[in-house]
mmCIF file of the C-alpha atoms, coordinates in Angstrom:
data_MODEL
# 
_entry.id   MODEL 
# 
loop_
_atom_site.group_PDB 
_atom_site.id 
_atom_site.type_symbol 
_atom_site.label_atom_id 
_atom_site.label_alt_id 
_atom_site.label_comp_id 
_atom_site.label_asym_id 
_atom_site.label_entity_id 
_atom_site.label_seq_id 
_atom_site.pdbx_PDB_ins_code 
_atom_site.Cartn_x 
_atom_site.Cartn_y 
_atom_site.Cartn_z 
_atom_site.occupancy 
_atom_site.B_iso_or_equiv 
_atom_site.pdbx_formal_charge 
_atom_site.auth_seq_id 
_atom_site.auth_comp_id 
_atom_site.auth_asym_id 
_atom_site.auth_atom_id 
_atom_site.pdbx_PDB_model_num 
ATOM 1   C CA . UNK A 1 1   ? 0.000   0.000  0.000   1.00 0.00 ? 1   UNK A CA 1 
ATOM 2   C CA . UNK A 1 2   ? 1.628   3.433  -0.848  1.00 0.00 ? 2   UNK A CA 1 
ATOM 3   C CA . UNK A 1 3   ? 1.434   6.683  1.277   1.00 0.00 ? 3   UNK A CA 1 
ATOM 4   C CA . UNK A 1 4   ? -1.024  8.241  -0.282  1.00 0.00 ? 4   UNK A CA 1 
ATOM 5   C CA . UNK A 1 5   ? -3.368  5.164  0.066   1.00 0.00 ? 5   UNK A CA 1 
ATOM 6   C CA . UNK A 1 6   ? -2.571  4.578  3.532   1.00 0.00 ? 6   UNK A CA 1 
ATOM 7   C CA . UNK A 1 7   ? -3.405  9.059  3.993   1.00 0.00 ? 7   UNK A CA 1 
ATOM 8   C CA . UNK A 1 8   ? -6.583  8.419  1.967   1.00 0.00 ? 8   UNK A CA 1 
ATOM 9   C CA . UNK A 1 9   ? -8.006  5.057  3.971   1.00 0.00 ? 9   UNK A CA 1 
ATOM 10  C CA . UNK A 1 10  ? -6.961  6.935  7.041   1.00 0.00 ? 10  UNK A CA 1 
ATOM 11  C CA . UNK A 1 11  ? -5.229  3.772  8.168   1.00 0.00 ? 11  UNK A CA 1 
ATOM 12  C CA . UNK A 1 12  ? -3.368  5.760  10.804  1.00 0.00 ? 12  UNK A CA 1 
ATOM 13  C CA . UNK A 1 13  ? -6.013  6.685  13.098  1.00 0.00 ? 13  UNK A CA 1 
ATOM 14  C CA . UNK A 1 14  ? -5.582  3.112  15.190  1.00 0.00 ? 14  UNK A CA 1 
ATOM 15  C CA . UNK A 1 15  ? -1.725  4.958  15.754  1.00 0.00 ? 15  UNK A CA 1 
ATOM 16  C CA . UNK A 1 16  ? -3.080  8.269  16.989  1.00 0.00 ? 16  UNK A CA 1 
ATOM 17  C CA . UNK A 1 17  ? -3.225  9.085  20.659  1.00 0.00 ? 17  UNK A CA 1 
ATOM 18  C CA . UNK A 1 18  ? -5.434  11.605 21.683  1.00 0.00 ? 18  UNK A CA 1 
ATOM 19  C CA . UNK A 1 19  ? -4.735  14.332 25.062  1.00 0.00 ? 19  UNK A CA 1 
ATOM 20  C CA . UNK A 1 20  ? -7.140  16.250 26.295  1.00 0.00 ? 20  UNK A CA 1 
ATOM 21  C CA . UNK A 1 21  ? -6.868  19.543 28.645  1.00 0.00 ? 21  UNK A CA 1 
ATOM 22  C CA . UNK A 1 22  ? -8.534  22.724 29.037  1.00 0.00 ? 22  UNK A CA 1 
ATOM 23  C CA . UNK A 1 23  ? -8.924  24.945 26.460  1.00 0.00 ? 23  UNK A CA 1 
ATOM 24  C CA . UNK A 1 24  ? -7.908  28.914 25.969  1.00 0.00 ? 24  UNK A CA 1 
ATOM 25  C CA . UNK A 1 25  ? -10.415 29.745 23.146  1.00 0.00 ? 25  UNK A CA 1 
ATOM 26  C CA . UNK A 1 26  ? -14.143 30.739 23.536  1.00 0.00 ? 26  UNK A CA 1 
ATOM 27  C CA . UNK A 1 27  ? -16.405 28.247 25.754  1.00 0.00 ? 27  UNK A CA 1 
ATOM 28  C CA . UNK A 1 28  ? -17.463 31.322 28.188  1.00 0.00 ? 28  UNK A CA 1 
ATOM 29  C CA . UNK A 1 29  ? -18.231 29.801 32.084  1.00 0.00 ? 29  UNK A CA 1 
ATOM 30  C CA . UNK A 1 30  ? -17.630 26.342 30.247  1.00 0.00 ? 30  UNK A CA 1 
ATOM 31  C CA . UNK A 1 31  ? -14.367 27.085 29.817  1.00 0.00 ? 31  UNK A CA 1 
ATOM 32  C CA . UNK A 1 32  ? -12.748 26.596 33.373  1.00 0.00 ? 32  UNK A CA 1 
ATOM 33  C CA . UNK A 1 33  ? -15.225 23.233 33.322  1.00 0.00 ? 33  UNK A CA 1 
ATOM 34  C CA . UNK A 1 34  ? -14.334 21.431 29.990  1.00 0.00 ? 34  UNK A CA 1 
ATOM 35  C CA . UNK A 1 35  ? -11.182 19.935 28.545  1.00 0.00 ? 35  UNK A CA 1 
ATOM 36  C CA . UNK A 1 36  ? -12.150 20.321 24.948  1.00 0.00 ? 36  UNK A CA 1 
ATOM 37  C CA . UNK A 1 37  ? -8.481  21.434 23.794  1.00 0.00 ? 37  UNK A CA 1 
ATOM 38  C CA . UNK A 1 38  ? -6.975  18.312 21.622  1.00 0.00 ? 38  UNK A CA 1 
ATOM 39  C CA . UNK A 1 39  ? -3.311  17.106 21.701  1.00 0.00 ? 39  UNK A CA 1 
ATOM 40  C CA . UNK A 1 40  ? -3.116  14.652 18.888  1.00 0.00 ? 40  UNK A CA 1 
ATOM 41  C CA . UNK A 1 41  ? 0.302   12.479 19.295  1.00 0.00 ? 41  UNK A CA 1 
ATOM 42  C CA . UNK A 1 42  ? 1.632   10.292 16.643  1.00 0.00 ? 42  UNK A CA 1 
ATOM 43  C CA . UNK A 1 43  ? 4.629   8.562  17.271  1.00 0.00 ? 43  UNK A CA 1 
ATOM 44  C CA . UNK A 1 44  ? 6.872   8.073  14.211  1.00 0.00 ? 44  UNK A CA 1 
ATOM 45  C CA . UNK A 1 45  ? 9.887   5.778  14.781  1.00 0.00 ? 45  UNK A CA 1 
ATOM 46  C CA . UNK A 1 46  ? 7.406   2.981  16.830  1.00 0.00 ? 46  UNK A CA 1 
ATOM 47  C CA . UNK A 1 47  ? 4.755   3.528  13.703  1.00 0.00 ? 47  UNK A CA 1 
ATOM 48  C CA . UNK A 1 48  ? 3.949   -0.063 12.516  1.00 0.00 ? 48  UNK A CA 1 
ATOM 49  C CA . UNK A 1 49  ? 1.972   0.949  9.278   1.00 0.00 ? 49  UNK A CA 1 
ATOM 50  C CA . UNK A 1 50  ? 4.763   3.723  8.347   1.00 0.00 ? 50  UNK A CA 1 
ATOM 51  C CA . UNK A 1 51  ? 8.259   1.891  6.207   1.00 0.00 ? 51  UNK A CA 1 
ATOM 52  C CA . UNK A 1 52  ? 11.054  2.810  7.286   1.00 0.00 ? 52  UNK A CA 1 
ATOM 53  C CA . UNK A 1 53  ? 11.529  5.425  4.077   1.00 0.00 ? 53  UNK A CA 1 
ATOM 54  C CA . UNK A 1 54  ? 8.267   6.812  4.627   1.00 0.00 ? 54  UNK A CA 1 
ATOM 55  C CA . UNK A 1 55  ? 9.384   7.249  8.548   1.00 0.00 ? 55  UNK A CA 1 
ATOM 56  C CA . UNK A 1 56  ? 12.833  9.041  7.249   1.00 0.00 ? 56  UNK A CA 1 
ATOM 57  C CA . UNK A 1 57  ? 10.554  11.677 5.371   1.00 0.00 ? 57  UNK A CA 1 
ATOM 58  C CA . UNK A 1 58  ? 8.580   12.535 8.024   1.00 0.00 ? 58  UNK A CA 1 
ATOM 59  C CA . UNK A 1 59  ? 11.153  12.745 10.153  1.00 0.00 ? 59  UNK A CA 1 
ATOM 60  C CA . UNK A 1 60  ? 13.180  15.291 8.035   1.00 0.00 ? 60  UNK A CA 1 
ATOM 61  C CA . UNK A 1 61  ? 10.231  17.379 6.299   1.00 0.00 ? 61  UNK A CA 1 
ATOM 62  C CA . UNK A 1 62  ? 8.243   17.740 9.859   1.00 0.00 ? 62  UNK A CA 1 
ATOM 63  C CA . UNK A 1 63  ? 11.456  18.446 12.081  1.00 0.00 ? 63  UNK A CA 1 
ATOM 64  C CA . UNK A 1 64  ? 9.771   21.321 13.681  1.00 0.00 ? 64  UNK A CA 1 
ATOM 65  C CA . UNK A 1 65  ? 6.846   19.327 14.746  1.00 0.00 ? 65  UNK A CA 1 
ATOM 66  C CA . UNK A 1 66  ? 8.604   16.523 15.905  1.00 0.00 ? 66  UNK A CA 1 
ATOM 67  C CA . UNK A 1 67  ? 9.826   16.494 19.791  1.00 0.00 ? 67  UNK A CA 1 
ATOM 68  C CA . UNK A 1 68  ? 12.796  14.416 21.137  1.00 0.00 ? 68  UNK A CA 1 
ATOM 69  C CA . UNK A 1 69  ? 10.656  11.066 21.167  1.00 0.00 ? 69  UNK A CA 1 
ATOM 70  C CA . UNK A 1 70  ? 9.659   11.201 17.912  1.00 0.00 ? 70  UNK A CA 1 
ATOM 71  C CA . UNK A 1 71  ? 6.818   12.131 18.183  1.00 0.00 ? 71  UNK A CA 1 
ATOM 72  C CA . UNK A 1 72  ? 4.385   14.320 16.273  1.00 0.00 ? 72  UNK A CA 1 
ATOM 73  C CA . UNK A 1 73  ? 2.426   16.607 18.104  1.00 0.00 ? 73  UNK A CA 1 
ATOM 74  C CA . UNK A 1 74  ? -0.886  18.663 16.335  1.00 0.00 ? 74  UNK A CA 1 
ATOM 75  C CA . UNK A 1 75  ? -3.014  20.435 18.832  1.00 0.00 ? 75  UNK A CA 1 
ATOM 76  C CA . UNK A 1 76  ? -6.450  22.035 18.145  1.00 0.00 ? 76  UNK A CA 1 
ATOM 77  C CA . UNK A 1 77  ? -8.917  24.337 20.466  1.00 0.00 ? 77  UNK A CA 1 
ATOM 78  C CA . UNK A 1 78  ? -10.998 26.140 17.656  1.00 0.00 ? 78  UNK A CA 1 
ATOM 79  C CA . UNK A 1 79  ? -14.297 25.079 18.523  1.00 0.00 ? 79  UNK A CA 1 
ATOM 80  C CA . UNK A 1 80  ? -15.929 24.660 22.377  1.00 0.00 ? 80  UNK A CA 1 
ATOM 81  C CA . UNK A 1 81  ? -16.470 20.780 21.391  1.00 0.00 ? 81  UNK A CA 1 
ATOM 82  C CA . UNK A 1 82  ? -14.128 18.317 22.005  1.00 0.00 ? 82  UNK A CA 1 
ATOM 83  C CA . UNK A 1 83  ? -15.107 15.614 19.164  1.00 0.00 ? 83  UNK A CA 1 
ATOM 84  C CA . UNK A 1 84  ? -15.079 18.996 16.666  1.00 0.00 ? 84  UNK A CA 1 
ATOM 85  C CA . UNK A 1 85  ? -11.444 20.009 17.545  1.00 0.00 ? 85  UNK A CA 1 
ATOM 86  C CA . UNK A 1 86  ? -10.566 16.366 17.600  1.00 0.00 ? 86  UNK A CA 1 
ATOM 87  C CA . UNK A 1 87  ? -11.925 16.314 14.151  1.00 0.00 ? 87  UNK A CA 1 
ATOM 88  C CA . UNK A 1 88  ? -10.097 19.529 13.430  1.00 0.00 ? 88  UNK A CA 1 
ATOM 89  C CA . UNK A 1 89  ? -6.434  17.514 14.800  1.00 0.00 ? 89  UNK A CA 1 
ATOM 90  C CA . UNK A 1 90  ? -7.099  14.587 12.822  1.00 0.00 ? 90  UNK A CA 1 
ATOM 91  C CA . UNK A 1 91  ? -7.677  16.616 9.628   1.00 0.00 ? 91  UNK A CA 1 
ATOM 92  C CA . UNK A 1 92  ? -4.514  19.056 10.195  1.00 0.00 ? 92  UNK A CA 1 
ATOM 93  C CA . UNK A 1 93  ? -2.832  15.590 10.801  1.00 0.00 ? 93  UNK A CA 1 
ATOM 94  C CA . UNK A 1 94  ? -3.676  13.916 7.413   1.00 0.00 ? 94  UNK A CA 1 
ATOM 95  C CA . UNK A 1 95  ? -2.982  17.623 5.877   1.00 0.00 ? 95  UNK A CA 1 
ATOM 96  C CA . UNK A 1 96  ? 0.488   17.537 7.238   1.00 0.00 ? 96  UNK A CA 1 
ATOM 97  C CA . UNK A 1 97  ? 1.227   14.305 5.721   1.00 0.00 ? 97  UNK A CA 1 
ATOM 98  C CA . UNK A 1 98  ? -0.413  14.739 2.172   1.00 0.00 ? 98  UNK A CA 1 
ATOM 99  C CA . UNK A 1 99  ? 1.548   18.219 2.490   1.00 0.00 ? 99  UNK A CA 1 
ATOM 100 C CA . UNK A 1 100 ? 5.388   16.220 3.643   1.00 0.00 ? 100 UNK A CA 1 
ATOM 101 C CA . UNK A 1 101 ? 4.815   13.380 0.955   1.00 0.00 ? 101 UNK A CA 1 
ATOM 102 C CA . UNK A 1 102 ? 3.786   15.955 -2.127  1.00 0.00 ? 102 UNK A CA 1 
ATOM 103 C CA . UNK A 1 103 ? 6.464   15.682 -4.908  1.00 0.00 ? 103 UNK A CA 1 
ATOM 104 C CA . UNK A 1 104 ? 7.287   18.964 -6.446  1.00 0.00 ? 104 UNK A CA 1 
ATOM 105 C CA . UNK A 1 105 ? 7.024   19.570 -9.867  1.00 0.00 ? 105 UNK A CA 1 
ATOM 106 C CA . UNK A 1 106 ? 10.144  19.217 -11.837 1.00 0.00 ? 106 UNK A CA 1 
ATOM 107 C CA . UNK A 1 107 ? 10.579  22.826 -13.648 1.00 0.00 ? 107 UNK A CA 1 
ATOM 108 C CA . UNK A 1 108 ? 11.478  22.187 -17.612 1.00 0.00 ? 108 UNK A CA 1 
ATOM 109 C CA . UNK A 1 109 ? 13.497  25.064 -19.160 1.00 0.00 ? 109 UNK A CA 1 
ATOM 110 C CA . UNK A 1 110 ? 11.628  26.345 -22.290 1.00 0.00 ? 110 UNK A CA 1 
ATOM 111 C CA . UNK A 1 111 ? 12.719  29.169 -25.037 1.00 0.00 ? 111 UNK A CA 1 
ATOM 112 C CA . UNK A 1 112 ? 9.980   31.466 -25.660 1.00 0.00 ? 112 UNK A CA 1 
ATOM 113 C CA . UNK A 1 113 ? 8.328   31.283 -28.831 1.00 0.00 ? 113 UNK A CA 1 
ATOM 114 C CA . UNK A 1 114 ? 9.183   33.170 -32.030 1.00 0.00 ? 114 UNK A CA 1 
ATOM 115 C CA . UNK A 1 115 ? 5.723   35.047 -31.515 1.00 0.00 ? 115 UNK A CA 1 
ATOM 116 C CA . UNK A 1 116 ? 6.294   35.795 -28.494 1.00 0.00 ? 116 UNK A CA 1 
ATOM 117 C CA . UNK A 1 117 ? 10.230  37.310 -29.772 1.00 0.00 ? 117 UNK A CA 1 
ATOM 118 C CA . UNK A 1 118 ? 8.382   39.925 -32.167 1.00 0.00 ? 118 UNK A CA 1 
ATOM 119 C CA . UNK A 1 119 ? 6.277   40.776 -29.750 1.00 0.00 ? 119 UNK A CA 1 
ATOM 120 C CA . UNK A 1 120 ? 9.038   41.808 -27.575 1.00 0.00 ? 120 UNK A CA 1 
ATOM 121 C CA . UNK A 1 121 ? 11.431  43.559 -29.976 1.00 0.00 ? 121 UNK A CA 1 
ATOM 122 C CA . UNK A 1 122 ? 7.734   45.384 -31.344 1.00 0.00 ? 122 UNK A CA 1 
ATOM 123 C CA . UNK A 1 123 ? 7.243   47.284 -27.874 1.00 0.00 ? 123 UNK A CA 1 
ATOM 124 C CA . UNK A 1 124 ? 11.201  47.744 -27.342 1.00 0.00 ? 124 UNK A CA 1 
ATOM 125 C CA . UNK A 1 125 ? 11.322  49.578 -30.598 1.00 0.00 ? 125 UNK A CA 1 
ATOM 126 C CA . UNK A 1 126 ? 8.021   51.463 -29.961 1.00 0.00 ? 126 UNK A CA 1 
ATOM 127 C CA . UNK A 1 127 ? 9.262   52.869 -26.625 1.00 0.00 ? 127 UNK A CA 1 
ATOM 128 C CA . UNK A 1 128 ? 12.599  53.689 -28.026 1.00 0.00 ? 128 UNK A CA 1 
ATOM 129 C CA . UNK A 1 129 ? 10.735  55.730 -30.287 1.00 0.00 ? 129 UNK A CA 1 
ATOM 130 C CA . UNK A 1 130 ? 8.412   57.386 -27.663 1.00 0.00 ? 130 UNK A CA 1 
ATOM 131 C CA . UNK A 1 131 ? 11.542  58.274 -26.026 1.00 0.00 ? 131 UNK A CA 1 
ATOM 132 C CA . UNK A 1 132 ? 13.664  59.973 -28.932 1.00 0.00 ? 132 UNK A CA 1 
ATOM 133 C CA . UNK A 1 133 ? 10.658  61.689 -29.336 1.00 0.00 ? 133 UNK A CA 1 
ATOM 134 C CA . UNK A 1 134 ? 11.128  63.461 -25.647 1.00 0.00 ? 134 UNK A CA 1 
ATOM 135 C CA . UNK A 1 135 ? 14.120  64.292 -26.672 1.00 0.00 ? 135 UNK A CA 1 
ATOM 136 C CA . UNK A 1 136 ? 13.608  67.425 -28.298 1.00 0.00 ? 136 UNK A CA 1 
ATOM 137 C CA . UNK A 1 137 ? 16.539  67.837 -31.187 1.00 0.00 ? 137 UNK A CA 1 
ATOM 138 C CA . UNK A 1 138 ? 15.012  70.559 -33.320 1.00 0.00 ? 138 UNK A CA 1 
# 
């Protein structure tokens, strides 16, 4: 199974560890009451689904992300509800990956085309003209 079947089936979410503590966003009383602020946690080197190529990507691209475990860390307190930033964690989660595993474009070197040429030498010689004409040799 590639990567980008295994991001598509979700077949990480039995990996995923969820933490949950009390949020800074908007809740009002609820708040001080709730722990509806998500710490998703995936751990990279212990990842059975994840080769160990795949594991060396993530490892490199997400650097910032990673802690001294391994271990990926998303968090998420947008919403008041717990299941919707959960939600939220998981998508940034499966956004991150698609995001690490995306192959670049290579760029091919072209020549412009002989259209294109005229075109260019046209205006050049139109605005040297408008220029000599500011000149003003009488």
């Amino acid at each position: 199974m590639t990567i980008s079947e295994k991001i598509a089936n979700q077949v990480l979410d039995a990996e995923l560890q969820f933490q949950f503590s009390r949020s800074s966003g908007p809740g009002g009383q609820n708040v001080n009451k709730v722990n509806s602020k998500v710490e998703l946690r995936f751990n990279i080197p212990n990842s059975q689904i994840l080769d160990e190529t795949e594991k060396a990507t993530l490892l490199e691209k997400l650097s910032s992300k990673i802690d001294t475990e391994g271990n990926l860390i998303i968090q998420s307190q947008e919403k008041r509800s717990q299941i919707q930033n959960k939600e939220i964690a998981v998508r940034k989660f499966y956004d991150l990956l698609k995001k690490a595993f995306h192959k670049k474009k290579i760029r091919k070197a072209t020549k412009p085309g002989k259209g294109a040429i005229e075109d260019r030498l046209k205006e050049k010689k139109a605005l040297s003209e408008k220029k000599k004409g500011r000149r003003g040799e009488w």
